[in-house]
Short mmCIF file of C-alpha atoms in Angstrom, two decimals:
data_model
loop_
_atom_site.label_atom_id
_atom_site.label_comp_id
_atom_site.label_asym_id
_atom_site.label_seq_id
_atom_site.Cartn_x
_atom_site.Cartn_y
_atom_site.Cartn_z
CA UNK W 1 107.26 125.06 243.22
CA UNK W 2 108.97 126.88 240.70
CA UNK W 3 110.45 125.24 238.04
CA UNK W 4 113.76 126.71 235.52
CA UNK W 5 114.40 124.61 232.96
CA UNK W 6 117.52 124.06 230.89
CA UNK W 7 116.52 123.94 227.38
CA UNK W 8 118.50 120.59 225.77
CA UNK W 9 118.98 120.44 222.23
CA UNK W 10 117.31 117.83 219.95
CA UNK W 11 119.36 114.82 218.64
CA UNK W 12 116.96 114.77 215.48
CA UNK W 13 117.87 118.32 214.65
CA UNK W 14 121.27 119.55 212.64
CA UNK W 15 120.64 123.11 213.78
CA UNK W 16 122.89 124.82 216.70
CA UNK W 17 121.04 125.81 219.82
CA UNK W 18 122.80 129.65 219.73
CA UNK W 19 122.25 129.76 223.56
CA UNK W 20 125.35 126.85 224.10
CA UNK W 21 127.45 128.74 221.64
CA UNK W 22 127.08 132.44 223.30
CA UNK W 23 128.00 130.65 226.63
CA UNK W 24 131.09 129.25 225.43
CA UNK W 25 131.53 132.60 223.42
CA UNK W 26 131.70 134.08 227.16
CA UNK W 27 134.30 131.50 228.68
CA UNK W 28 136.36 132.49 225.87
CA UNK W 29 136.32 135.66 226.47
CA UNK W 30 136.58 134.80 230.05
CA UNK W 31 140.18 132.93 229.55
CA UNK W 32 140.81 135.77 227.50
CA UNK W 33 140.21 138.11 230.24
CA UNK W 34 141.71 135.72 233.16
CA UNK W 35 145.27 135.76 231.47
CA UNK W 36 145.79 139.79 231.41
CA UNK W 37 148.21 140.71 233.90
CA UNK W 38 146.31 143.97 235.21
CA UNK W 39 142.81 142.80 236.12
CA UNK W 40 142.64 142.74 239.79
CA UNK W 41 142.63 139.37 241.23
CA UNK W 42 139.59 140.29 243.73
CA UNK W 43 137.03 139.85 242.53
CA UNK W 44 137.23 140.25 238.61
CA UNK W 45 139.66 137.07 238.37
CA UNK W 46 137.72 134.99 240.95
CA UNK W 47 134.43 135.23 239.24
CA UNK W 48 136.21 134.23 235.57
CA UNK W 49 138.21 131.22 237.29
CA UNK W 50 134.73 129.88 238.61
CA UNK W 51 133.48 129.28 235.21
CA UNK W 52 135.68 130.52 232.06
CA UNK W 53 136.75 126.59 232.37
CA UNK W 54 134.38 124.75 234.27
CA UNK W 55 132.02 125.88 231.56
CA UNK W 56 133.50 123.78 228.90
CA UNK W 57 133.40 120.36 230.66
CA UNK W 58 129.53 121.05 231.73
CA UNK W 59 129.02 121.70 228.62
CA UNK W 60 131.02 118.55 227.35
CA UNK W 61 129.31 116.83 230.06
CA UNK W 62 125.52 117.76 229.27
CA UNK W 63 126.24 116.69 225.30
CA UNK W 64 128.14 113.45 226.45
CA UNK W 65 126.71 110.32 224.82
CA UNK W 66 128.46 106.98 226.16
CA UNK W 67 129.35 104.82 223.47
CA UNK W 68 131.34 101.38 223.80
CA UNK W 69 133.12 101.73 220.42
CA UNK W 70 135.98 103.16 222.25
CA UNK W 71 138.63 103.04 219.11
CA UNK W 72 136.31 105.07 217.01
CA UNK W 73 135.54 107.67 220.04
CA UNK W 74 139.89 107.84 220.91
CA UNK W 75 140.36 108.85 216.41
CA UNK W 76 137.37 111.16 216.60
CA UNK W 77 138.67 113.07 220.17
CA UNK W 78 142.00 112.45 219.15
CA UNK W 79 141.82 114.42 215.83
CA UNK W 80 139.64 117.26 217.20
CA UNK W 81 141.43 118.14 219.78
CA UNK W 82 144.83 116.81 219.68
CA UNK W 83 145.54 117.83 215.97
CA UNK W 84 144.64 121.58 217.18
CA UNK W 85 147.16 120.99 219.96
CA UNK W 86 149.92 119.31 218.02
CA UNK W 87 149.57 122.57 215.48
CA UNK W 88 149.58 125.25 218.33
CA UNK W 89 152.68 123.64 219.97
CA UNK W 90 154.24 123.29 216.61
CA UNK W 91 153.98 127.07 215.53
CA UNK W 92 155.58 128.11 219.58
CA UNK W 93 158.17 125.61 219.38
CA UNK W 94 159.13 127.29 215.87
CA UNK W 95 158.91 130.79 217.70
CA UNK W 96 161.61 129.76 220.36
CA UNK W 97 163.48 128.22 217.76
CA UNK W 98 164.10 131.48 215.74
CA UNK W 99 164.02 133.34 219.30
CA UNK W 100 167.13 131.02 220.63
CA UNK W 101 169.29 131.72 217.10
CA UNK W 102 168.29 135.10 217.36
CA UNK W 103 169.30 136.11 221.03
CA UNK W 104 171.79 132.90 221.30
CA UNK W 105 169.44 131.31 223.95
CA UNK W 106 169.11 127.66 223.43
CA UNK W 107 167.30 127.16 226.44
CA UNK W 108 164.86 128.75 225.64
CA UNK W 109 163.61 125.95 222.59
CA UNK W 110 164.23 123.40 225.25
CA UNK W 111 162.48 124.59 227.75
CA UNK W 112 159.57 125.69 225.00
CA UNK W 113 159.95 122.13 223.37
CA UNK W 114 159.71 120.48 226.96
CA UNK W 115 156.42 122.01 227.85
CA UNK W 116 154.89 121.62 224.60
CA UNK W 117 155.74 117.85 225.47
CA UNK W 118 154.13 117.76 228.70
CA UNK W 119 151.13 119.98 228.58
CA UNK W 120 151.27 121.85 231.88
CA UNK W 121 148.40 124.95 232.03
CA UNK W 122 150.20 126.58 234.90
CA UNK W 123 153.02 125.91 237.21
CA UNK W 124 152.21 122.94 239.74
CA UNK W 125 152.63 122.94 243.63
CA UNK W 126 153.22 118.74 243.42
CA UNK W 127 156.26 117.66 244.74
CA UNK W 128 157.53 115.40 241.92
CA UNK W 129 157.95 117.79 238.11
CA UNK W 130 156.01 120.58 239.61
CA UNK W 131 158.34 123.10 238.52
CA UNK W 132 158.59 121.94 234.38
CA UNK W 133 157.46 125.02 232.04
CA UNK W 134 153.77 125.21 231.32
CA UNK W 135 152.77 125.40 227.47
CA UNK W 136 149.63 127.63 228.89
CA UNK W 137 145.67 127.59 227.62
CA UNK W 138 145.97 124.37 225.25
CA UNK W 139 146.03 122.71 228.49
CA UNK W 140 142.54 122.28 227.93
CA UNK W 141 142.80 120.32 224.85
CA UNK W 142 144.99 117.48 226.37
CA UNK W 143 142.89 117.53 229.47
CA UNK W 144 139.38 117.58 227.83
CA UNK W 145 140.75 114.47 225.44
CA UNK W 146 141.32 112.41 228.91
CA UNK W 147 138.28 113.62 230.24
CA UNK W 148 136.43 111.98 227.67
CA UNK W 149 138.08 108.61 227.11
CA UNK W 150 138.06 107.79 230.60
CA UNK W 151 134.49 109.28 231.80
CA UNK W 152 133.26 107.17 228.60
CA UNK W 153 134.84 104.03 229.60
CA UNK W 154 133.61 104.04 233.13
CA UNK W 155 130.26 105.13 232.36
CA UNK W 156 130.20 101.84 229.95
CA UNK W 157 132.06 99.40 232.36
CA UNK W 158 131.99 100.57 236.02
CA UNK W 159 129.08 99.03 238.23
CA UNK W 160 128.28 102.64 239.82
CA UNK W 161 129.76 104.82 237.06
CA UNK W 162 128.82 107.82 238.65
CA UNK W 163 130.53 107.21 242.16
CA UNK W 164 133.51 105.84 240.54
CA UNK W 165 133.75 109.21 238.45
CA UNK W 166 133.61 110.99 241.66
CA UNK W 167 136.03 108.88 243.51
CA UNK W 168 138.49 109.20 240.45
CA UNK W 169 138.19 112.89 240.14
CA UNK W 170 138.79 113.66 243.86
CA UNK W 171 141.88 111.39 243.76
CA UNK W 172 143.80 112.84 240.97
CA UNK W 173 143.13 116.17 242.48
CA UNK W 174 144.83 115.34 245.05
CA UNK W 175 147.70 113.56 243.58
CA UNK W 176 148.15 116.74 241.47
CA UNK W 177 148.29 119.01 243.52
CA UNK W 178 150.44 117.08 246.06
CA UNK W 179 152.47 114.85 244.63
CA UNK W 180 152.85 114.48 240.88
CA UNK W 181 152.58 116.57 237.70
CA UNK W 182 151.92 114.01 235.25
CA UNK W 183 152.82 114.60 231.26
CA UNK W 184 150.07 115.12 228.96
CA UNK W 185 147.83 116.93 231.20
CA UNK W 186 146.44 113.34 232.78
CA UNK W 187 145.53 114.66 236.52
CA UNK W 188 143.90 118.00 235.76
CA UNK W 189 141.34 116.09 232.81
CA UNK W 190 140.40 113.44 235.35
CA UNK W 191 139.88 115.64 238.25
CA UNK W 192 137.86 117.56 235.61
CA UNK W 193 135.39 114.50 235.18
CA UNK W 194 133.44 116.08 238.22
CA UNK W 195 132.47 118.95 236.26
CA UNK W 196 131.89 116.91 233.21
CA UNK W 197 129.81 114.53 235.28
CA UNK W 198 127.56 117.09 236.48
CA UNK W 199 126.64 118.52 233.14
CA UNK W 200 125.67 115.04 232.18
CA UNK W 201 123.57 114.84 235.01
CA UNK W 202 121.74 118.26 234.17
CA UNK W 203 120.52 117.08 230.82
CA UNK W 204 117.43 115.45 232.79
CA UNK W 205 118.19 118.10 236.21
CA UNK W 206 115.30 120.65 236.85
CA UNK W 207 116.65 123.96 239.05
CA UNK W 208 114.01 124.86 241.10
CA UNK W 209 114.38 127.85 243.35
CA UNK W 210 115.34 126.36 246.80
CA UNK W 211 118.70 125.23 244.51
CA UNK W 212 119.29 127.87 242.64
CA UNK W 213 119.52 130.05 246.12
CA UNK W 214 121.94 127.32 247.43
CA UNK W 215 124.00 127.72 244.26
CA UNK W 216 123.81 131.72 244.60
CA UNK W 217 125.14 131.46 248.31
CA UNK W 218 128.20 129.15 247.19
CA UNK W 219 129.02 131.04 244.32
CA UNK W 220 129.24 134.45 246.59
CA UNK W 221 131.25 132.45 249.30
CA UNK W 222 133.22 131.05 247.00
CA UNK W 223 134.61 134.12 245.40
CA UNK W 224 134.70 135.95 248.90
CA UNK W 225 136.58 133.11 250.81
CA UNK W 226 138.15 130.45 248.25
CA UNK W 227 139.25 130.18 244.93
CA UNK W 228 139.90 127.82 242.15
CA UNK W 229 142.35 127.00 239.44
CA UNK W 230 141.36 123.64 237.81
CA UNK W 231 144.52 124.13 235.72
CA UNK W 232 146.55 122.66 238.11
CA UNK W 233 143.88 121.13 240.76
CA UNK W 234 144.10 124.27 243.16
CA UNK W 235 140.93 124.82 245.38
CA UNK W 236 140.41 126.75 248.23
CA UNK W 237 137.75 124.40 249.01
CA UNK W 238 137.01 121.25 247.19
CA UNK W 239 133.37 121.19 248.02
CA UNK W 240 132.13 124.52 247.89
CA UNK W 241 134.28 125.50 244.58
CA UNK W 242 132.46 122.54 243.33
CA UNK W 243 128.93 124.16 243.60
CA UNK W 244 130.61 127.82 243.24
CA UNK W 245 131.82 126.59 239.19
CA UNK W 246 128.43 124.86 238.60
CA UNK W 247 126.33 127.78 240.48
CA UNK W 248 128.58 130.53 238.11
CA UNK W 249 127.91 128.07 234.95
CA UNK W 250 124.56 127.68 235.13
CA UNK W 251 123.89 132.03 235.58
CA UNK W 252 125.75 132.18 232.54
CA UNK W 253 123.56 130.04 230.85
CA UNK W 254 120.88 132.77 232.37
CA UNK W 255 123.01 135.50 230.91
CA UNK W 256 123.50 133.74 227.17
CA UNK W 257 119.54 133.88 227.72
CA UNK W 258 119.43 137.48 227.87
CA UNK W 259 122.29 138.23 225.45
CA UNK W 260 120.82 135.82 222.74
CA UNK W 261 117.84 139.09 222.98
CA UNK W 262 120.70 141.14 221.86
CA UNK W 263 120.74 140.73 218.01
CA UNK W 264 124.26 142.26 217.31
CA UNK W 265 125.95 140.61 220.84
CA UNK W 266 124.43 137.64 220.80
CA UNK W 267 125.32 136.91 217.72
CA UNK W 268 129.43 137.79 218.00
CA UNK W 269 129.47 135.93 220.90
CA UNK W 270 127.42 132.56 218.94
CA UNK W 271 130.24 132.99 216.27
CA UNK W 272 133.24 133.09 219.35
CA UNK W 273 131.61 130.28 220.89
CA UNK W 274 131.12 128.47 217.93
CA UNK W 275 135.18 128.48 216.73
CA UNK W 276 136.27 128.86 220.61
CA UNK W 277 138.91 125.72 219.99
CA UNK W 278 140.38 128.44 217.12
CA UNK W 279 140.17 130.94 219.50
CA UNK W 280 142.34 129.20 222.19
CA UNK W 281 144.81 127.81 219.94
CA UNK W 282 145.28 131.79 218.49
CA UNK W 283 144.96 133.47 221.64
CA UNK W 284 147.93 130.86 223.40
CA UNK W 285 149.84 131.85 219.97
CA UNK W 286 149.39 135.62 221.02
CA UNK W 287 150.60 134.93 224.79
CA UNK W 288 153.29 132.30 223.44
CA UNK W 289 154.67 134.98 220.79
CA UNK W 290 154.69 138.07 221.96
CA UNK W 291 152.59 138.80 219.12
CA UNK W 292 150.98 142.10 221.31
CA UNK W 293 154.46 143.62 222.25
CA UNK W 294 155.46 144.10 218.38
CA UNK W 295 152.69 146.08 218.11
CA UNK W 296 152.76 147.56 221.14
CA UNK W 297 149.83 147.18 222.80
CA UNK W 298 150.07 148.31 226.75
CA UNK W 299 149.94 145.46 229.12
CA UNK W 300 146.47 146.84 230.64
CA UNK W 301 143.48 144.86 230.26
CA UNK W 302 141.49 147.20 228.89
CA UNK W 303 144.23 147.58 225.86
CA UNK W 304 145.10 143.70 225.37
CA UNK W 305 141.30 142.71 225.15
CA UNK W 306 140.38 144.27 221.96
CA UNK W 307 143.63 143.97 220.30
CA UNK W 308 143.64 139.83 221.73
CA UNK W 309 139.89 139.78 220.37
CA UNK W 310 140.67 141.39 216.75
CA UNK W 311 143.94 139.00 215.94
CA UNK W 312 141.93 136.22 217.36
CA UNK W 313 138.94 137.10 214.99
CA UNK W 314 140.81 137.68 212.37
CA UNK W 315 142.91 134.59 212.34
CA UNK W 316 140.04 132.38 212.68
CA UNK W 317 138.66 134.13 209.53
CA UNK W 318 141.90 133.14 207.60
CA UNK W 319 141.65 129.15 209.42
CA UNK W 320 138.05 129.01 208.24
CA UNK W 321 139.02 129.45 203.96
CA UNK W 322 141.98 127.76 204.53
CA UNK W 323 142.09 123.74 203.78
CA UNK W 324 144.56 122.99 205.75
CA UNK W 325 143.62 124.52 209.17
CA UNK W 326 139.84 123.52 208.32
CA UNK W 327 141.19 120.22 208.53
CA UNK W 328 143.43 120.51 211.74
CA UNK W 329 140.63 122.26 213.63
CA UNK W 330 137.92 119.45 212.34
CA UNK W 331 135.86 122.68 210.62
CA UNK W 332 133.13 121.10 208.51
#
C-alpha cells in the first residue's frame, strides 16, 4: 500500500519547518480572499471557507502538547492571542469614536464598542443575541484561546478525552447555531476542538491512498452540495464538511509542498505565514477602517487583494522594529 507521510517537526530542533508556515501563509491569504465582496460565492468562496480557517486549528491541533500546568498555559495563550485582540479592538473602537464626533453618530461607538466586547466573527442565526454586531476576523483569536484551554484540560482530566472532545464540539455547534450567541467567542472555539482534535491525531496518522480518495470525494461534494462557516457554526452538513475542511487542509499541505520548490513564492508565503496573527489583526483594521476607500481602491477582488496584501505587509514591517507591538504580538 502506498504510504504519504506528513512530515512532523522535531521538538529537539529551534528551526521552523517552512512547509507549516507557507500553509498558514495560504489561509491568510485565503481569509483575505474570503472577505472581498466580488469573488463569486460558487465555487471560489466554498473552496476558501473549507480550509482558510480549519487550517489554523489542524495546525494548532497537530503542534498541541497537553500540559497540566493549566495557569501557566491560560498567561502564555492569554498574552499571545488576547493582547493582539485587546490592541485590534482598541485601535476600531478609537476609529468609531472619531467617526461618531465626526458624522454625529453615537451609535455607531456603541455598537463598535459592543462587538469588540463580545467577539462575534459574523452575524449568528441563534435565537438568543444572534443579531449583536460582529467585530469580524479577530474572531479567531478569542475562539482559538478557548479552543486551547478547554481541549487541554480534557485531554488531561477526561477518561476518553477524545470522545468527550467530540461530544463537546458537536454540542456547542448546535447550541450556536440554534440557540445562543455566547460573548467572547465561547461556542464557535469549542465546536472548533473537532478540527483541533484531528490535527492532533495526524501527528502519528499515515494517509494512504484508499483515504486520501475518500477525502478527495468529500471535499468535491462538499463544495458542490454544502458549505461551511465555522465562524458562526454554519454547516451544510456536519459530517461531510468535517472530512471536506480536513480533506482541503491536508492538499494544501500538498500544495505548500510544491510551492516551498518555488524559491521566491515559497518564501513570501513562509514570511505571511510566519506573522499571520499580524496579518489578521491589520487586515480586520483595513475592513474595520475603511482604510481601502480613502485610497480608493475599487471594491473588486482583484483590486482589494494587492492593495489588502501591501498595507498588511507593510504594517507588519513597522510591528516587527517596533517594541511595543513586538511585545503585544509575542514577536521574539
Amino acid at each position: 500500500m502506498v504510504i504519504i507521510r506528513i512530515d512532523s517537526l522535531p521538538n529537539s530542533s529551534s528551526k521552523r519547518n517552512p512547509i507549516f508556515d507557507i500553509m498558514k501563509g495560504i489561509g491568510m491569504l485565503g481569509v483575505m480572499m474570503a472577505h472581498t465582496e466580488t469573488i463569486p460565492d460558487f465555487p471560489y468562496r466554498r473552496i476558501i471557507l473549507t480550509y482558510c480557517i480549519p487550517i489554523f486549528f489542524f495546525l494548532g491541533g497537530y503542534f498541541h502538547h497537553s500540559t497540566t500546568k493549566y495557569r501557566e498555559k491560560l498567561g502564555k495563550d492569554f498574552k499571545r492571542l488576547i493582547f493582539p485582540y485587546l490592541f485590534t479592538s482598541s485601535v476600531i473602537i478609537v476609529y468609531a469614536l472619531l467617526f461618531s464626533i465626526h458624522f454625529h453618530m453615537p451609535n455607531v461607538l456603541y455598537s463598535t464598542f459592543l462587538a469588540a466586547f463580545w467577539g462575534s466573527g459574523y452575524h449568528h442565526y441563534s435565537l438568543l443575541w444572534g443579531d449583536i454586531q460582529p467585530i469580524g476576523a479577530i474572531w479567531f483569536l478569542l475562539a482559538l484561546f478557548w479552543c486551547r484551554i478547554v481541549y487541554d484540560i480534557i485531554m488531561t482530566k477526561a477518561k476518553y478525552p477524545k470522545i468527550v472532545c467530540l461530544l463537546i464540539s458537536i454540542l456547542s455547534t448546535v447550541l450556536d447555531y440554534y440557540v445562543i450567541n455566547l460573548p467572547f467567542c465561547i461556542l464557535p472555539g469549542l465546536s472548533c476542538m473537532v478540527y483541533y482534535l484531528i490535527g492532533d491525531i495526524c501527528k502519528d496518522f499515515k494517509i494512504s491512498i484508499p483515504v486520501l480518495i475518500v477525502l478527495a470525494v468529500c471535499f468535491i461534494l462538499g463544495v458542490l452540495y454544502s458549505h461551511i462557516s465555522v465562524t458562526n457554526c454554519d454547516y451544510g452538513c456536519y459530517p461531510l464538511d468535517i472530512i471536506c475542511a480536513a480533506g482541503a487542509s491536508y492538499f494544501v499541505y500538498l500544495l505548500s509542498i510544491a510551492i516551498n520548490k518555488v524559491k521566491f513564492l515559497g518564501i513570501c508565503l513562509e514570511w505571511i505565514g510566519k506573522f499571520s496573527l499580524v496579518f489578521l489583526c491589520f487586515h480586520l483594521i483595513d475592513l474595520n477602517c475603511s482604510i481601502s476607500r480613502y485610497f480608493h481602491i475599487p471594491r473588486d477582488w482583484y483590486y482589494l487583494m494587492p492593495f489588502q496584501i501591501a498595507f498588511c505587509t507593510v504594517a507588519t514591517i513597522i510591528s516587527l522594529n517596533l517594541k511595543t507591538t513586538r511585545y503585544i504580538f509575542s514577536i521574539r
